[in-house]
Tab-separated table of C-alpha atoms in Angstrom:
chain	number	residue	atom	x	y	z
A	29	MET	CA	107.434	233.609	109.658
A	30	ASP	CA	108.026	229.840	110.563
A	31	ASN	CA	110.361	226.764	109.007
A	32	LYS	CA	108.561	224.429	107.807
A	33	PRO	CA	109.996	221.688	105.455
A	34	ALA	CA	108.189	221.291	101.747
A	35	SER	CA	106.623	218.721	102.137
A	36	ASP	CA	105.309	216.257	105.154
A	37	ARG	CA	107.231	213.666	105.702
A	38	SER	CA	104.988	211.075	108.080
A	39	VAL	CA	103.221	210.403	104.422
A	40	PHE	CA	106.258	208.570	103.041
A	41	ILE	CA	105.896	206.040	105.876
A	42	PRO	CA	103.181	204.327	104.890
A	43	ILE	CA	105.390	203.838	101.504
A	44	ILE	CA	107.858	202.748	103.113
A	45	ILE	CA	105.903	199.434	105.058
A	46	GLY	CA	103.294	198.784	102.406
A	47	PHE	CA	106.860	198.621	99.977
A	48	ALA	CA	108.229	196.564	102.481
A	49	SER	CA	105.383	194.270	102.563
A	50	VAL	CA	106.005	193.867	98.733
A	51	LEU	CA	108.743	192.477	99.194
A	52	GLY	CA	109.025	190.001	101.565
A	53	ILE	CA	106.226	188.544	99.619
A	54	CYS	CA	107.902	188.123	96.948
A	55	LEU	CA	110.808	186.783	98.167
A	56	VAL	CA	108.411	184.093	100.573
A	57	LEU	CA	106.949	182.900	97.098
A	58	PHE	CA	110.526	183.142	95.324
A	59	ALA	CA	111.249	180.488	97.717
A	60	ALA	CA	108.155	178.264	97.992
A	61	ARG	CA	109.045	178.400	93.471
A	62	LEU	CA	112.641	177.170	94.358
A	63	GLY	CA	111.163	174.714	96.761
A	64	ALA	CA	108.566	173.430	94.796
A	65	SER	CA	110.725	173.718	91.099
A	66	ARG	CA	114.082	171.038	93.299
A	67	GLY	CA	110.888	168.126	94.089
A	68	ASN	CA	108.929	167.734	91.142
A	69	VAL	CA	110.510	163.949	89.709
A	70	GLN	CA	109.148	163.384	86.228
A	71	SER	CA	106.944	161.034	85.524
A	72	GLY	CA	107.194	159.269	82.577
A	73	GLU	CA	104.509	155.604	81.509
A	74	THR	CA	105.801	152.272	82.014
A	75	ALA	CA	104.572	149.079	80.377
A	76	THR	CA	104.645	147.306	83.476
A	77	LEU	CA	101.582	146.674	84.368
A	78	ILE	CA	101.175	148.008	88.420
A	79	LYS	CA	98.894	147.970	91.446
A	80	TYR	CA	98.254	149.674	94.136
A	81	GLN	CA	97.570	148.123	97.689
A	82	PHE	CA	95.987	149.956	100.938
A	83	LEU	CA	97.790	149.109	104.031
A	84	ALA	CA	95.229	149.138	106.961
A	85	THR	CA	96.571	149.920	110.367
A	86	GLU	CA	94.254	147.099	111.894
A	87	PRO	CA	94.505	143.356	110.331
A	88	GLY	CA	92.754	143.000	107.594
A	89	ILE	CA	93.336	141.503	104.297
A	90	ALA	CA	93.973	144.363	101.908
A	91	LEU	CA	92.833	144.319	98.794
A	92	PRO	CA	94.562	144.222	95.864
A	93	THR	CA	93.101	148.178	93.057
A	94	ASP	CA	91.691	147.231	90.453
A	95	ALA	CA	94.501	147.077	86.552
A	96	PRO	CA	93.833	146.464	83.488
A	97	PRO	CA	94.720	142.731	83.258
A	98	ALA	CA	96.961	142.313	80.716
A	99	THR	CA	96.267	140.606	77.164
A	100	VAL	CA	98.409	136.946	77.046
A	101	ALA	CA	98.500	135.683	74.135
A	102	THR	CA	96.672	132.627	73.159
A	103	GLU	CA	97.692	129.586	70.718
A	104	ILE	CA	95.087	127.836	68.745
A	105	PRO	CA	96.101	124.964	67.741
A	106	THR	CA	94.686	124.012	63.945
A	107	LEU	CA	93.419	120.289	63.432
A	108	ALA	CA	94.293	118.353	60.874
A	109	ILE	CA	91.714	116.492	58.994
A	110	ILE	CA	93.797	112.769	57.914
A	111	ASP	CA	92.208	110.908	55.389
A	112	LEU	CA	91.737	107.657	57.001
A	113	PRO	CA	91.283	103.867	54.820
A	114	PRO	CA	88.627	102.348	54.717
A	115	THR	CA	88.591	99.496	57.463
A	116	LEU	CA	88.949	95.641	56.306
A	117	THR	CA	86.801	93.447	57.990
A	118	ALA	CA	88.414	89.757	57.851
A	119	THR	CA	85.786	87.631	56.188
A	120	VAL	CA	85.844	83.882	58.093
A	121	VAL	CA	84.964	81.675	55.199
A	122	PRO	CA	83.849	78.043	56.862
A	123	THR	CA	86.112	75.410	55.028
A	124	LEU	CA	84.637	72.214	53.563
A	125	VAL	CA	86.717	69.047	53.795
A	126	VAL	CA	85.328	66.088	52.004
A	127	VAL	CA	86.994	62.835	52.999
A	128	PRO	CA	86.118	60.414	50.375
A	129	ASN	CA	84.577	56.676	51.072
A	130	ALA	CA	84.621	57.336	54.340
A	131	THR	CA	83.156	54.971	56.763
A	132	ASN	CA	82.056	54.207	60.163
A	133	VAL	CA	84.384	51.984	63.064
A	134	PRO	CA	82.754	51.418	65.653
A	135	ALA	CA	85.178	52.071	69.188
A	136	THR	CA	86.706	49.097	71.269
A	137	ALA	CA	86.614	48.480	75.098
A	138	SER	CA	90.632	47.781	75.481
A	139	PRO	CA	92.583	47.391	78.462
A	140	THR	CA	94.637	50.887	79.693
A	141	ALA	CA	97.882	51.124	79.245
A	142	LEU	CA	99.507	52.738	82.191
A	143	VAL	CA	102.614	53.005	84.001
A	144	LEU	CA	101.456	52.442	87.816
A	145	ASN	CA	103.576	49.285	88.026
A	146	ILE	CA	104.803	50.751	91.496
A	147	THR	CA	105.295	48.869	93.896
A	148	TYR	CA	105.896	51.105	97.586
A	149	ASP	CA	107.457	49.227	100.533
A	150	ASP	CA	106.305	49.118	104.030
A	151	ALA	CA	108.102	51.628	105.140
A	152	ASP	CA	107.171	54.061	102.255
A	153	PHE	CA	105.631	57.787	103.520
A	154	LYS	CA	102.260	57.293	101.147
A	155	PHE	CA	101.310	54.620	104.177
A	156	ASN	CA	99.980	56.079	107.607
A	157	TYR	CA	100.163	54.322	110.759
A	158	THR	CA	97.805	53.702	113.159
A	159	GLY	CA	98.573	51.275	115.975
A	160	ASN	CA	101.680	49.591	117.169
A	161	TRP	CA	103.092	49.061	114.924
A	162	ILE	CA	107.369	47.874	114.545
A	163	GLY	CA	109.224	49.157	111.972
A	164	GLN	CA	112.207	45.908	111.384
A	165	SER	CA	115.186	46.000	108.926
A	166	GLY	CA	117.397	42.922	107.163
A	167	VAL	CA	114.861	40.774	107.439
A	168	SER	CA	116.118	38.370	105.500
A	169	GLY	CA	113.667	37.141	102.010
A	170	ALA	CA	111.465	41.010	102.270
A	171	ASP	CA	110.662	43.097	99.858
A	172	GLN	CA	113.980	45.837	100.618
A	173	ASN	CA	115.313	43.599	104.128
A	174	SER	CA	112.889	45.652	105.854
A	175	LEU	CA	108.693	44.422	107.506
A	176	HIS	CA	106.622	45.968	109.904
A	177	ILE	CA	104.381	43.599	112.550
A	178	SER	CA	101.419	44.136	114.248
A	179	ASN	CA	101.595	42.714	117.546
A	180	THR	CA	98.120	44.674	118.742
A	181	ILE	CA	94.484	43.710	117.426
A	182	GLY	CA	93.456	47.506	116.317
A	183	ASP	CA	96.448	48.688	114.416
A	184	ALA	CA	95.399	49.783	110.877
A	185	VAL	CA	97.149	51.256	108.308
A	186	GLN	CA	96.024	52.872	105.024
A	187	LEU	CA	96.923	54.298	101.449
A	188	SER	CA	95.123	56.060	99.513
A	189	PHE	CA	96.281	55.256	95.349
A	190	VAL	CA	95.190	55.814	92.129
A	191	GLY	CA	95.406	52.783	89.730
A	192	GLN	CA	93.138	49.653	89.034
A	193	LYS	CA	94.300	46.915	91.607
A	194	ILE	CA	96.040	46.647	93.999
A	195	ARG	CA	99.375	43.576	95.059
A	196	ILE	CA	99.897	43.186	98.909
A	197	ILE	CA	102.790	41.739	99.448
A	198	TYR	CA	103.137	40.249	102.919
A	199	GLN	CA	105.342	37.092	105.000
A	200	ALA	CA	102.990	34.555	105.706
A	201	GLY	CA	104.317	31.642	109.129
A	202	PRO	CA	103.034	29.290	111.513
A	203	SER	CA	101.865	32.443	114.419
A	204	LEU	CA	100.392	34.734	111.927
A	205	GLY	CA	96.846	35.462	112.287
A	206	THR	CA	94.330	37.287	109.778
A	207	ILE	CA	93.821	40.857	108.861
A	208	ALA	CA	91.293	42.537	107.060
A	209	ILE	CA	91.140	44.375	104.100
A	210	LYS	CA	89.448	47.115	102.892
A	211	LEU	CA	88.438	48.709	99.302
A	212	ASP	CA	86.612	51.388	98.441
A	213	GLY	CA	84.303	50.391	101.586
A	214	VAL	CA	84.246	46.878	100.023
A	215	ASP	CA	85.907	44.076	103.045
A	216	PHE	CA	88.036	41.250	102.537
A	217	THR	CA	89.039	38.695	105.101
A	218	LEU	CA	93.179	36.792	104.925
A	219	ASP	CA	94.478	34.674	107.235
A	220	GLN	CA	98.534	35.024	107.164
A	221	PHE	CA	99.229	31.553	108.640
A	222	ALA	CA	101.239	29.199	107.150
A	223	PRO	CA	103.645	26.108	108.099
A	224	ALA	CA	105.832	27.475	107.180
A	225	THR	CA	107.905	31.375	106.454
A	226	LEU	CA	107.885	31.927	102.924
A	227	ARG	CA	106.700	35.192	101.099
A	228	SER	CA	103.152	35.648	99.947
A	229	GLU	CA	100.894	37.806	97.972
A	230	TRP	CA	97.074	39.131	98.039
A	231	GLU	CA	95.217	40.699	94.570
A	232	SER	CA	92.335	42.648	94.720
A	233	PRO	CA	89.749	42.330	91.712
A	234	VAL	CA	89.408	44.615	89.234
A	235	LEU	CA	88.807	48.212	89.615
A	236	VAL	CA	87.577	51.624	88.334
A	237	LEU	CA	90.822	53.772	87.146
A	238	SER	CA	90.977	56.981	89.600
A	239	SER	CA	91.662	57.389	92.807
A	240	HIS	CA	91.121	54.191	96.029
A	241	THR	CA	92.030	54.097	99.610
A	242	LEU	CA	92.810	50.864	100.931
A	243	THR	CA	92.701	50.052	105.221
A	244	ILE	CA	94.933	46.830	106.319
A	245	THR	CA	93.329	46.189	110.565
A	246	HIS	CA	94.989	42.996	112.308
A	247	ILE	CA	92.256	41.755	113.795
A	248	SER	CA	92.715	38.571	115.225
A	249	GLY	CA	95.162	35.526	115.906
A	250	GLY	CA	98.828	36.793	116.056
A	251	SER	CA	101.250	38.756	115.055
A	252	ILE	CA	100.767	40.043	111.142
A	253	ASN	CA	102.919	41.539	109.105
A	254	LEU	CA	103.397	44.378	105.321
A	255	ASP	CA	105.814	43.818	103.760
A	256	ALA	CA	104.613	46.183	100.051
A	257	ILE	CA	102.083	47.435	98.089
A	258	ALA	CA	102.393	47.013	94.353
A	259	VAL	CA	99.516	49.683	92.542
A	260	LEU	CA	98.690	47.559	88.544
A	261	ASP	CA	97.520	48.396	86.002
A	262	VAL	CA	94.786	45.383	84.151
A	263	SER	CA	97.861	44.951	81.451
A	264	THR	CA	100.126	43.445	84.800
A	265	PRO	CA	99.570	39.991	84.474
A	266	THR	CA	97.491	38.215	87.788
A	267	SER	CA	99.722	36.377	90.204
A	268	THR	CA	99.080	32.812	91.113
A	269	SER	CA	98.211	32.098	95.029
A	270	THR	CA	101.691	30.051	94.947
A	271	PRO	CA	103.850	31.007	97.420
A	272	THR	CA	107.013	32.717	94.621
A	273	SER	CA	110.115	31.288	97.210
A	274	THR	CA	111.340	28.590	99.396
A	275	ALA	CA	110.294	27.666	102.837
A	276	THR	CA	112.650	29.586	105.863
A	277	PRO	CA	114.047	28.025	108.392
């Protein structure tokens, strides 16, 4: 008889392969379990709200995801009602003043007393000379020793003033001519001729107390001159036509 083993060894080959397969699968699962336990990070809830934002690969507008809005406590002010006292309205009561035995006194017209007695020298800046006037100084007997002389017919001088009348002061003489005086549109003529050189004056009629314009123009004869002009009020005494100074040699 042939010698045969008690059991067939070929039967154990599939069993060993199956056992090795199971053992390999177990090792793979154990390694995956071990890696998963290391990568776990415990997360917990936080009090801060987080918004997530998606980033696109192309330029665009990134819109935040919806997150619950934060709750802000709003304090509502309390309105306090204050009782105000009633407004007092002032009442104006007219006062009657009784004057016993009052009588009506008619108004009476009286001269206006104003400080208008001002004398303007011929060199004053208020005079507006036109033409070929010549200013002379060191003239004996003249106001402030000065005169303005015209040797040309048509020369004129103008003065604006406020008053009630005026007085023109000049030097009369043998070779002097004639001037025309225009006062607010009214014309007068003054001849400055005199047998001897002397100080003389011409005074206007009484005017209304307001603004006036005076124009003096050389109209004929030889030279004429202007020494000064005085602006007066109605209370100023009227000077006489008699010369006030003696002849100058």
